[in-house]
Coordinates of N, CA, C and O in Angstrom, one line a residue:
M1 N 146.7 102.8 95.4 CA 145.7 103.8 95.3 C 145.6 105.3 95.3 O 144.8 105.6 96.9
H2 N 146.3 106.1 94.9 CA 145.9 107.6 96.2 C 144.5 108.9 95.8 O 143.1 107.8 95.1
A3 N 143.5 109.0 96.7 CA 142.6 109.0 96.7 C 141.7 109.8 95.8 O 140.7 110.2 95.0
D4 N 142.5 111.3 95.2 CA 142.5 112.1 94.1 C 142.2 110.8 93.0 O 141.2 111.1 91.7
V5 N 142.9 110.1 92.5 CA 142.4 109.1 91.4 C 141.8 108.2 91.7 O 141.2 108.0 90.2
H6 N 141.0 108.2 92.4 CA 139.9 106.8 92.8 C 139.0 107.6 92.3 O 137.9 106.9 92.0
H7 N 139.2 108.9 93.0 CA 137.9 110.1 92.6 C 138.0 110.3 91.3 O 136.3 110.7 91.0
L8 N 138.7 110.7 90.1 CA 138.5 110.5 88.9 C 138.1 109.3 88.5 O 137.2 109.5 87.7
L9 N 139.3 108.7 89.2 CA 137.5 106.7 88.1 C 136.8 106.7 88.3 O 135.4 106.5 87.7
H10 N 135.9 107.1 89.6 CA 134.6 107.2 90.4 C 134.2 107.5 89.8 O 132.2 107.4 88.5
T11 N 134.4 109.3 89.3 CA 133.4 110.0 88.4 C 133.3 110.0 87.6 O 132.3 110.2 86.3
I12 N 134.7 109.1 86.2 CA 134.3 108.6 84.7 C 133.6 108.1 84.3 O 132.8 107.5 83.9
R13 N 133.7 106.8 86.0 CA 132.7 105.5 85.6 C 131.1 105.9 86.1 O 130.3 105.6 84.8
A14 N 130.9 107.1 86.8 CA 129.5 107.2 87.2 C 129.3 107.9 86.0 O 127.8 108.1 86.1
S15 N 130.2 109.0 86.0 CA 129.1 109.6 84.4 C 129.3 109.0 82.9 O 127.6 108.3 82.3
E16 N 129.6 106.6 83.2 CA 129.2 107.0 81.1 C 128.1 105.9 83.0 O 127.1 105.4 81.0
L17 N 128.3 105.2 83.8 CA 127.2 105.0 83.6 C 125.9 105.8 83.2 O 124.6 104.7 82.8
Q18 N 125.3 106.9 83.8 CA 124.6 107.0 83.6 C 124.1 107.9 81.9 O 123.2 107.9 81.6
D19 N 125.3 107.6 81.7 CA 125.0 108.0 79.6 C 124.3 106.2 79.7 O 123.3 107.1 79.1
E20 N 125.2 105.4 79.0 CA 124.2 104.4 80.0 C 123.1 104.4 80.2 O 122.0 103.6 78.8
A21 N 122.5 104.6 81.0 CA 120.4 104.3 81.9 C 120.2 105.6 80.7 O 119.3 104.9 80.6
T22 N 120.8 107.0 80.5 CA 119.7 107.5 79.8 C 119.3 106.8 78.5 O 118.4 107.0 77.8
A23 N 120.3 106.0 77.9 CA 120.1 105.4 76.2 C 119.1 104.0 76.4 O 118.5 104.0 76.0
F24 N 119.2 103.8 77.7 CA 117.9 102.5 78.1 C 116.9 102.9 78.3 O 116.3 102.1 78.3
R25 N 116.5 103.9 78.6 CA 115.7 104.8 79.7 C 114.0 104.5 79.0 O 114.2 105.0 77.1
L26 N 113.0 103.4 79.0 CA 112.1 103.4 77.7 C 111.1 104.7 78.2 O 111.1 105.6 79.7
P27 N 110.1 105.3 77.1 CA 109.6 106.3 77.2 C 108.4 106.0 78.3 O 107.2 105.0 78.8
R28 N 108.9 107.0 79.8 CA 107.7 106.9 80.9 C 106.4 107.4 80.7 O 105.5 106.5 81.2
A29 N 106.5 108.0 79.9 CA 105.3 108.7 79.9 C 103.7 107.9 78.6 O 102.7 107.3 79.6
S30 N 104.4 107.5 78.1 CA 103.6 107.0 76.7 C 103.4 105.2 77.9 O 102.2 104.4 78.2
L31 N 104.0 104.3 77.9 CA 104.3 103.3 79.4 C 103.5 103.7 80.1 O 101.9 103.1 80.7
R32 N 103.4 104.5 80.8 CA 102.9 104.9 82.2 C 101.0 104.7 81.4 O 99.9 104.9 82.0
S33 N 100.3 106.2 80.5 CA 99.6 105.9 80.4 C 98.9 104.7 79.3 O 97.2 104.6 80.0
R34 N 99.6 104.2 78.8 CA 99.1 102.9 78.8 C 98.4 101.8 80.2 O 97.2 101.3 79.5
V35 N 99.4 102.2 80.6 CA 99.2 100.9 82.1 C 97.7 101.9 82.9 O 96.9 100.7 83.5
G36 N 97.7 102.6 82.9 CA 97.1 103.6 83.6 C 95.0 103.3 82.6 O 94.4 103.2 83.1
W37 N 95.5 103.5 81.5 CA 93.6 103.0 80.6 C 93.6 101.7 80.6 O 92.8 101.1 80.7
T38 N 94.7 100.4 80.2 CA 94.6 99.4 80.9 C 93.6 98.6 82.6 O 92.9 98.4 82.4
L39 N 94.6 99.7 83.3 CA 93.7 99.8 84.2 C 92.3 99.8 84.4 O 91.7 99.3 85.5
V40 N 91.8 101.5 83.9 CA 90.9 101.5 83.7 C 89.8 100.2 82.7 O 88.9 100.6 82.8
E41 N 89.7 100.0 82.6 CA 89.8 99.2 81.4 C 88.7 98.1 82.2 O 88.1 97.5 82.0
V42 N 89.9 97.5 82.9 CA 89.5 96.1 83.8 C 88.6 96.2 84.4 O 87.8 96.3 84.6
G43 N 89.0 97.9 85.0 CA 87.9 98.1 86.4 C 86.8 98.0 85.8 O 85.0 98.0 87.0
L44 N 86.3 98.7 84.2 CA 85.1 99.1 84.0 C 84.3 97.6 83.8 O 84.0 97.3 83.4
R45 N 85.1 96.9 83.1 CA 85.9 95.1 82.6 C 84.7 94.5 84.1 O 83.5 93.8 83.8
L46 N 85.0 94.4 85.1 CA 85.4 94.6 86.6 C 83.3 94.5 87.0 O 82.9 93.8 87.5
T47 N 83.5 96.0 87.1 CA 82.3 96.7 86.9 C 80.9 96.3 86.7 O 79.3 95.8 87.2
Q48 N 80.9 96.2 85.0 CA 79.9 95.1 84.4 C 79.6 94.0 84.7 O 78.7 93.9 84.7
S49 N 80.8 93.3 85.1 CA 80.1 92.1 85.6 C 79.0 91.7 86.6 O 79.2 90.9 86.9
R50 N 79.6 92.6 87.2 CA 79.2 91.9 89.0 C 78.1 93.2 88.5 O 76.8 92.3 88.9
D51 N 77.7 94.3 88.3 CA 76.0 94.5 87.4 C 75.1 93.9 86.7 O 74.3 93.7 86.8
T52 N 75.9 92.9 86.0 CA 75.8 92.2 84.9 C 75.1 90.5 85.7 O 74.0 89.8 86.2
A53 N 76.2 90.4 87.1 CA 75.4 88.7 87.9 C 74.5 89.5 88.9 O 74.0 88.9 88.8
A54 N 74.6 90.7 89.6 CA 73.7 91.3 90.2 C 72.1 91.4 90.4 O 71.2 90.8 90.6
T55 N 71.9 91.2 88.6 CA 70.4 91.8 87.9 C 69.8 90.7 87.0 O 68.7 90.0 87.2
T56 N 71.1 89.6 87.4 CA 70.6 88.1 86.8 C 70.3 86.7 87.6 O 70.1 85.7 87.6
A57 N 70.6 88.1 89.0 CA 71.0 86.1 89.5 C 69.6 86.3 90.4 O 69.5 87.3 90.6
P58 N 69.1 85.1 91.4 CA 68.1 85.0 91.2 C 67.8 85.8 93.0 O 68.9 85.9 93.9
H59 N 66.8 85.9 93.4 CA 66.9 86.5 95.1 C 67.1 85.6 96.2 O 67.4 84.3 95.9
A60 N 67.8 85.5 96.9 CA 67.6 84.8 97.9 C 66.8 84.0 98.7 O 67.0 82.7 98.2
G61 N 65.5 84.6 98.4 CA 64.2 84.3 99.1 C 63.5 82.8 98.0 O 62.4 82.1 98.4
A62 N 64.4 83.8 96.7 CA 64.1 82.3 95.5 C 64.3 80.9 96.4 O 63.3 79.8 95.2
F63 N 65.3 80.4 96.9 CA 65.5 79.1 97.0 C 64.9 79.6 98.4 O 66.0 78.7 99.3
R64 N 64.1 78.0 98.1 CA 63.4 77.4 99.4 C 63.0 75.9 99.7 O 62.9 75.2 98.6
T65 N 63.7 75.2 100.4 CA 63.8 73.9 100.4 C 61.8 73.8 101.6 O 62.2 74.0 101.8
A66 N 60.9 72.4 101.1 CA 60.0 72.0 101.0 C 60.0 72.5 102.5 O 59.3 73.2 103.0

């Protein structure tokens, strides 16, 4: 196969693959924002549970043995 023909076939196939990838691409902005807000929500829940656990837990000096 001549180099020119090989290059032409490669160019055509690369163009087809780019078109397929563009058609398959997910909307990144909405997915990124949903994941971001989910992480924010998880972080807020973690900080709430830590604050609640810290206020309801007994102090270290409360546990004394005879």
